[in-house]
Tab-separated table of C-alpha atoms and ligand atoms in Angstrom:
chain	number	residue	atom	x	y	z
A	1	UNK	CA	28.382	-11.159	-31.838
A	2	UNK	CA	29.203	-14.816	-31.060
A	3	UNK	CA	31.348	-16.900	-33.549
A	4	UNK	CA	29.826	-18.466	-36.916
A	5	UNK	CA	27.738	-21.420	-35.789
A	6	UNK	CA	26.175	-21.934	-38.980
A	7	UNK	CA	23.322	-20.232	-41.566
A	8	UNK	CA	20.564	-21.247	-39.126
A	9	UNK	CA	20.867	-18.399	-36.486
A	10	UNK	CA	20.466	-15.228	-38.363
A	11	UNK	CA	18.887	-16.631	-41.246
A	12	UNK	CA	15.288	-18.795	-41.723
A	13	UNK	CA	15.183	-21.761	-38.891
A	14	UNK	CA	12.770	-23.916	-38.279
A	15	UNK	CA	10.441	-22.881	-34.984
A	16	UNK	CA	10.027	-25.603	-32.069
A	17	UNK	CA	7.963	-23.855	-30.442
A	18	UNK	CA	6.112	-20.538	-30.212
A	19	UNK	CA	5.483	-18.682	-27.078
A	20	UNK	CA	3.817	-15.338	-25.558
A	21	UNK	CA	6.609	-13.124	-26.398
A	22	UNK	CA	9.525	-15.461	-27.630
A	23	UNK	CA	9.998	-17.437	-30.495
A	24	UNK	CA	12.252	-20.431	-29.809
A	25	UNK	CA	13.985	-21.814	-33.115
A	26	UNK	CA	16.122	-25.021	-33.912
A	27	UNK	CA	19.940	-24.107	-33.504
A	28	UNK	CA	22.980	-25.294	-35.223
A	29	UNK	CA	23.181	-28.731	-33.069
A	30	UNK	CA	21.166	-30.463	-31.401
A	31	UNK	CA	22.339	-29.139	-27.854
A	32	UNK	CA	21.235	-25.509	-28.815
A	33	UNK	CA	17.883	-23.430	-29.400
A	34	UNK	CA	17.858	-19.685	-30.304
A	35	UNK	CA	15.291	-17.581	-28.638
A	36	UNK	CA	14.099	-15.136	-31.076
A	37	UNK	CA	12.320	-11.629	-28.967
A	38	UNK	CA	9.744	-10.212	-30.302
A	39	UNK	CA	7.828	-6.691	-29.405
A	40	UNK	CA	4.555	-8.688	-28.232
A	41	UNK	CA	3.152	-7.935	-25.173
A	42	UNK	CA	0.365	-10.124	-22.691
A	43	UNK	CA	-0.986	-9.546	-19.119
A	44	UNK	CA	-3.315	-11.474	-17.524
A	45	UNK	CA	-2.490	-14.677	-19.046
A	46	UNK	CA	-2.686	-13.220	-22.329
A	47	UNK	CA	-6.011	-11.857	-21.377
A	48	UNK	CA	-4.622	-8.590	-22.382
A	49	UNK	CA	-2.336	-8.402	-25.607
A	50	UNK	CA	-0.227	-5.147	-27.196
A	51	UNK	CA	3.031	-4.313	-29.079
A	52	UNK	CA	5.688	-2.592	-27.384
A	53	UNK	CA	8.123	-1.165	-29.896
A	54	UNK	CA	11.575	-2.018	-29.078
A	55	UNK	CA	11.054	-4.475	-26.416
A	56	UNK	CA	12.389	-7.365	-28.407
A	57	UNK	CA	15.973	-6.155	-28.843
A	58	UNK	CA	16.062	-4.639	-25.624
A	59	UNK	CA	14.875	-7.961	-23.622
A	60	UNK	CA	17.709	-9.780	-25.882
A	61	UNK	CA	20.178	-7.643	-25.282
A	62	UNK	CA	19.535	-7.266	-21.151
A	63	UNK	CA	19.225	-10.754	-21.079
A	64	UNK	CA	22.415	-11.024	-23.058
A	65	UNK	CA	24.424	-8.748	-20.654
A	66	UNK	CA	22.438	-10.169	-17.482
A	67	UNK	CA	23.245	-13.896	-18.550
A	68	UNK	CA	26.965	-12.961	-18.987
A	69	UNK	CA	27.536	-10.943	-15.799
A	70	UNK	CA	25.946	-13.936	-14.051
A	71	UNK	CA	28.309	-16.359	-15.580
A	72	UNK	CA	31.177	-14.075	-14.719
A	73	UNK	CA	30.441	-14.588	-11.144
A	74	UNK	CA	29.811	-17.954	-11.156
A	75	UNK	CA	26.520	-19.030	-11.493
A	76	UNK	CA	25.629	-20.938	-14.657
A	77	UNK	CA	23.243	-20.148	-17.473
A	78	UNK	CA	22.266	-21.149	-20.352
A	79	UNK	CA	23.597	-18.425	-22.333
A	80	UNK	CA	26.260	-18.661	-25.233
A	81	UNK	CA	25.961	-15.522	-27.589
A	82	UNK	CA	23.612	-12.790	-28.889
A	83	UNK	CA	23.369	-13.434	-32.709
A	84	UNK	CA	21.734	-10.081	-34.372
A	85	UNK	CA	19.470	-7.928	-32.330
A	86	UNK	CA	16.695	-10.097	-31.145
A	87	UNK	CA	18.595	-13.305	-30.952
A	88	UNK	CA	20.407	-15.359	-28.612
A	89	UNK	CA	21.952	-18.933	-29.002
A	90	UNK	CA	20.946	-20.714	-25.680
A	91	UNK	CA	21.954	-24.418	-24.570
A	92	UNK	CA	18.892	-26.661	-25.140
A	93	UNK	CA	17.478	-27.387	-21.011
A	94	UNK	CA	15.543	-29.926	-20.168
A	95	UNK	CA	12.957	-27.490	-18.692
A	96	UNK	CA	11.950	-27.860	-14.516
A	97	UNK	CA	8.225	-26.880	-15.054
A	98	UNK	CA	8.206	-24.250	-12.477
A	99	UNK	CA	9.067	-20.627	-11.863
A	100	UNK	CA	10.558	-18.840	-9.054
A	101	UNK	CA	10.023	-15.255	-8.153
A	102	UNK	CA	12.092	-13.849	-5.334
A	103	UNK	CA	11.043	-10.403	-4.030
A	104	UNK	CA	13.126	-7.857	-2.060
A	105	UNK	CA	10.116	-5.721	-1.980
A	106	UNK	CA	6.219	-6.119	-1.919
A	107	UNK	CA	4.636	-5.428	-5.106
A	108	UNK	CA	2.285	-7.141	-7.755
A	109	UNK	CA	0.491	-10.028	-6.571
A	110	UNK	CA	2.244	-10.241	-3.616
A	111	UNK	CA	0.574	-7.115	-2.141
A	112	UNK	CA	-3.058	-8.331	-3.620
A	113	UNK	CA	-2.976	-11.602	-1.714
A	114	UNK	CA	-1.475	-10.161	1.868
A	115	UNK	CA	-3.210	-6.678	1.837
A	116	UNK	CA	0.485	-4.991	1.823
A	117	UNK	CA	1.388	-1.404	0.064
A	118	UNK	CA	3.575	-1.666	-2.844
A	119	UNK	CA	7.244	-1.221	-2.080
A	120	UNK	CA	6.995	-2.351	1.519
A	121	UNK	CA	10.322	-3.265	2.189
A	122	UNK	CA	10.785	-6.772	3.474
A	123	UNK	CA	12.916	-7.995	6.312
A	124	UNK	CA	14.280	-10.872	4.384
A	125	UNK	CA	14.398	-12.124	0.942
A	126	UNK	CA	11.221	-14.241	-0.157
A	127	UNK	CA	11.385	-17.230	-2.713
A	128	UNK	CA	7.908	-18.331	-4.005
A	129	UNK	CA	7.066	-21.366	-7.086
A	130	UNK	CA	4.761	-21.501	-9.310
A	131	UNK	CA	3.973	-24.276	-11.243
A	132	UNK	CA	3.953	-23.302	-14.991
A	133	UNK	CA	1.059	-24.051	-16.560
A	134	UNK	CA	-1.371	-21.766	-19.107
A	135	UNK	CA	-4.558	-23.219	-18.413
A	136	UNK	CA	-4.307	-23.338	-14.574
A	137	UNK	CA	-2.876	-19.824	-14.587
A	138	UNK	CA	0.561	-20.608	-13.110
A	139	UNK	CA	-0.629	-21.231	-9.624
A	140	UNK	CA	1.763	-21.320	-6.865
A	141	UNK	CA	2.893	-23.954	-5.209
A	142	UNK	CA	5.465	-24.589	-2.308
A	143	UNK	CA	8.423	-27.461	-2.364
A	144	UNK	CA	6.649	-30.021	-1.041
A	145	UNK	CA	4.303	-29.762	-4.466
A	146	UNK	CA	7.115	-29.804	-6.188
A	147	UNK	CA	9.085	-33.033	-4.789
A	148	UNK	CA	5.624	-34.572	-4.314
A	149	UNK	CA	4.520	-34.336	-7.891
A	150	UNK	CA	8.165	-34.987	-9.253
A	151	UNK	CA	8.649	-31.996	-11.119
A	152	UNK	CA	12.567	-31.651	-9.574
A	153	UNK	CA	14.211	-33.792	-7.149
A	154	UNK	CA	14.429	-32.658	-3.662
A	155	UNK	CA	17.995	-32.119	-4.455
A	156	UNK	CA	17.225	-29.576	-7.177
A	157	UNK	CA	14.660	-27.855	-5.592
A	158	UNK	CA	16.945	-27.131	-2.683
A	159	UNK	CA	19.555	-26.535	-4.956
A	160	UNK	CA	17.322	-24.061	-7.591
A	161	UNK	CA	15.998	-22.125	-4.452
A	162	UNK	CA	20.087	-21.557	-3.667
A	163	UNK	CA	20.345	-20.440	-7.146
A	164	UNK	CA	17.766	-18.005	-7.089
A	165	UNK	CA	19.022	-16.209	-3.856
A	166	UNK	CA	22.321	-15.812	-5.363
A	167	UNK	CA	20.573	-14.665	-8.566
A	168	UNK	CA	18.866	-12.581	-6.445
A	169	UNK	CA	22.209	-10.825	-4.808
A	170	UNK	CA	24.286	-10.761	-8.275
A	171	UNK	CA	21.287	-8.997	-10.082
A	172	UNK	CA	20.397	-6.719	-7.531
A	173	UNK	CA	24.239	-5.294	-8.011
A	174	UNK	CA	23.564	-5.672	-11.762
A	175	UNK	CA	20.532	-3.013	-11.775
A	176	UNK	CA	22.157	-1.169	-8.711
A	177	UNK	CA	24.765	-0.065	-10.934
A	178	UNK	CA	22.464	1.646	-13.504
A	179	UNK	CA	20.535	2.921	-10.776
A	180	UNK	CA	17.793	0.957	-10.504
A	181	UNK	CA	16.330	-0.908	-7.642
A	182	UNK	CA	15.521	-4.665	-8.336
A	183	UNK	CA	11.761	-5.045	-6.165
A	184	UNK	CA	11.428	-8.800	-7.430
A	185	UNK	CA	12.141	-10.723	-10.450
A	186	UNK	CA	10.841	-14.474	-11.862
A	187	UNK	CA	13.544	-16.825	-13.152
A	188	UNK	CA	13.031	-20.411	-14.783
A	189	UNK	CA	15.786	-23.339	-14.604
A	190	UNK	CA	16.429	-26.414	-16.579
A	191	UNK	CA	19.002	-29.211	-16.771
A	192	UNK	CA	21.993	-29.361	-18.814
A	193	UNK	CA	24.678	-32.528	-18.750
A	194	UNK	CA	23.622	-33.196	-15.071
A	195	UNK	CA	23.743	-28.918	-13.956
A	196	UNK	CA	21.068	-26.942	-12.947
A	197	UNK	CA	20.997	-23.575	-15.334
A	198	UNK	CA	19.423	-20.457	-15.353
A	199	UNK	CA	17.230	-20.526	-18.414
A	200	UNK	CA	14.171	-18.161	-20.310
A	201	UNK	CA	15.159	-14.283	-20.089
A	202	UNK	CA	16.333	-11.748	-17.523
A	203	UNK	CA	14.559	-8.334	-18.687
A	204	UNK	CA	11.974	-5.520	-17.586
A	205	UNK	CA	9.613	-8.181	-18.858
A	206	UNK	CA	10.507	-10.530	-15.589
A	207	UNK	CA	11.647	-7.818	-13.370
A	208	UNK	CA	10.251	-4.966	-11.614
A	209	UNK	CA	13.176	-2.234	-11.476
A	210	UNK	CA	12.198	1.226	-10.079
A	211	UNK	CA	14.203	4.360	-10.856
A	212	UNK	CA	16.515	4.686	-7.467
A	213	UNK	CA	15.607	8.400	-7.366
A	214	UNK	CA	12.297	8.816	-8.085
A	215	UNK	CA	10.768	5.567	-7.688
A	216	UNK	CA	9.288	5.469	-11.102
A	217	UNK	CA	8.372	1.782	-12.944
A	218	UNK	CA	10.992	1.255	-15.736
A	219	UNK	CA	9.396	-2.475	-16.413
A	220	UNK	CA	6.254	-4.075	-17.458
A	221	UNK	CA	4.124	-2.891	-14.924
A	222	UNK	CA	3.798	0.001	-17.187
A	223	UNK	CA	1.822	-2.252	-19.527
A	224	UNK	CA	0.116	-4.503	-16.759
A	225	UNK	CA	-1.071	-1.075	-15.618
A	226	UNK	CA	-1.763	0.899	-18.348
A	227	UNK	CA	0.537	3.543	-17.243
A	228	UNK	CA	1.833	4.373	-20.942
A	229	UNK	CA	5.807	4.802	-21.700
A	230	UNK	CA	6.506	1.467	-22.302
A	231	UNK	CA	9.344	1.793	-25.127
A	232	UNK	CA	10.679	4.670	-23.263
A	233	UNK	CA	11.341	3.007	-20.311
A	234	UNK	CA	12.347	-0.122	-21.644
A	235	UNK	CA	14.770	1.761	-23.654
A	236	UNK	CA	16.089	3.692	-20.787
A	237	UNK	CA	16.607	0.315	-18.582
A	238	UNK	CA	19.224	-0.787	-21.691
A	239	UNK	CA	20.685	2.462	-21.880
A	240	UNK	CA	21.531	2.289	-18.132
A	241	UNK	CA	22.951	-1.023	-18.352
A	242	UNK	CA	24.969	-0.501	-21.347
A	243	UNK	CA	26.385	2.839	-19.790
A	244	UNK	CA	27.713	0.166	-16.486
A	245	UNK	CA	28.472	-2.808	-18.094
A	246	UNK	CA	27.994	-2.984	-22.145
A	247	UNK	CA	32.315	-2.361	-21.928
A	248	UNK	CA	32.562	-5.863	-20.873
A	249	UNK	CA	32.144	-5.213	-17.025
A	250	UNK	CA	30.123	-8.238	-17.040
A	251	UNK	CA	32.350	-10.299	-18.581
A	252	UNK	CA	35.748	-8.551	-17.286
A	253	UNK	CA	34.713	-8.882	-13.375
B	1	TMP	P1	3.750	-11.165	-9.390
B	1	TMP	O1	4.187	-10.154	-8.331
B	1	TMP	O2	2.918	-10.076	-10.767
B	1	TMP	O3	3.592	-12.224	-8.733
B	1	TMP	O4	5.225	-11.162	-9.780
B	1	TMP	C1	6.378	-11.242	-9.550
B	1	TMP	C2	7.251	-10.751	-10.673
B	1	TMP	O5	7.734	-11.843	-11.359
B	1	TMP	C3	7.152	-9.806	-11.494
B	1	TMP	O6	8.788	-9.152	-11.608
B	1	TMP	C4	6.877	-10.140	-12.747
B	1	TMP	C5	7.461	-11.583	-12.858
B	1	TMP	N1	6.479	-12.725	-13.758
B	1	TMP	C6	6.906	-12.991	-14.817
B	1	TMP	O7	7.990	-12.657	-15.265
B	1	TMP	N2	5.750	-13.740	-15.412
B	1	TMP	C7	4.684	-13.940	-14.887
B	1	TMP	O8	3.695	-14.261	-15.634
B	1	TMP	C8	4.370	-13.525	-13.737
B	1	TMP	C9	3.089	-13.313	-13.331
B	1	TMP	C10	5.298	-12.737	-13.055
B	2	LIG	N1	3.285	-13.664	-18.548
B	2	LIG	C1	1.727	-13.105	-17.879
B	2	LIG	C2	0.998	-13.432	-19.428
B	2	LIG	O1	1.348	-13.970	-20.034
B	2	LIG	C3	1.788	-12.224	-17.729
B	2	LIG	C4	2.996	-10.958	-16.739
B	2	LIG	O2	4.077	-10.959	-16.957
B	2	LIG	O3	2.182	-10.835	-15.489
B	2	LIG	O4	0.199	-12.531	-19.331
C-alpha cells in the first residue's frame, strides 16, 4: 500500500460524487481524490442493476496493476497508490467529457450497428468517441463534434486518440500475459497540470476479456448478457494478472 498520506484515505472522507459503481472521495490534499470501488453493477445506463460479489476489490486491484503497467511503459495515468482493498489514491483530473473506446475484434454495440458476428477480427484497431452524458445515453460522436463543441481542443483530441492506441498496444500485452484476449475497452482522460492523463478505471467492467484458449468471456458481458458466473470470472482475471504481474513486473519492467 502507499505511503501514509493522512487519515482521510482509509477512514471516513467527504463524498464528492457518487457514480454507478464507484464513489469519489476527497483526497488528503486538493490535487488528489480517492476512488472507492463497490460491488454495484449496472447495464443499459442503469436499466438493470445488481451486485457482483467481490467486484469492487477485483476492479480496484486490476486497475492498480494496469495503471502501474502503463506508467512503467511511459503512458501517464492519474494513479498514485492503492490504499486498502477498494480504494485508489489518484490525481484530481479536470475530466474531458469523452469516452474513448478501442476495438480489436467486433463485439457489443459494433456488432449491433454493423450486423457483424461477435469476435470478427478487425484489420486495424477502431477508435470511437462517445459524449459522456447519462441523459443522452452517451451518444457516439467524432473528433469534429469534440472540437466544435469545445469538449477538447484539436490537439487534445489528437493526443487522446494516440494515447488510446498506445494503451491498446500496452494493454494487449498486459492482458495477453494472463492468457486473455483484449477484445475492446473504454478509457477516459483528463487534464492535470497541462498533461493529458488516463483516468477512471481499467477493469473487467471497462474491458472485454476473452480466454485465449476457450473464448470464455471473463468480463462484464457475463452480467450484461445474463450469462451467470460473474464473480468467478472477475476473480479469475485478477488471479491470472497477479500471477503474471503481481510480483512487481509492471513497475520493474
Ligand atoms: P460497447 O460495445 O457496448 O460499445 O462497449 C465497448 C467497450 O466499452 C466494452 O469493452 C465495454 C466498455 N464500456 C464501458 O466501459 N462503459 C460503457 O458504458 C459502455 C457502453 C461500454
Ligand atoms: N456503463 C453502463 C451503465 O451504466 C453499462 C455498461 O457498461 O454497458 O449501465
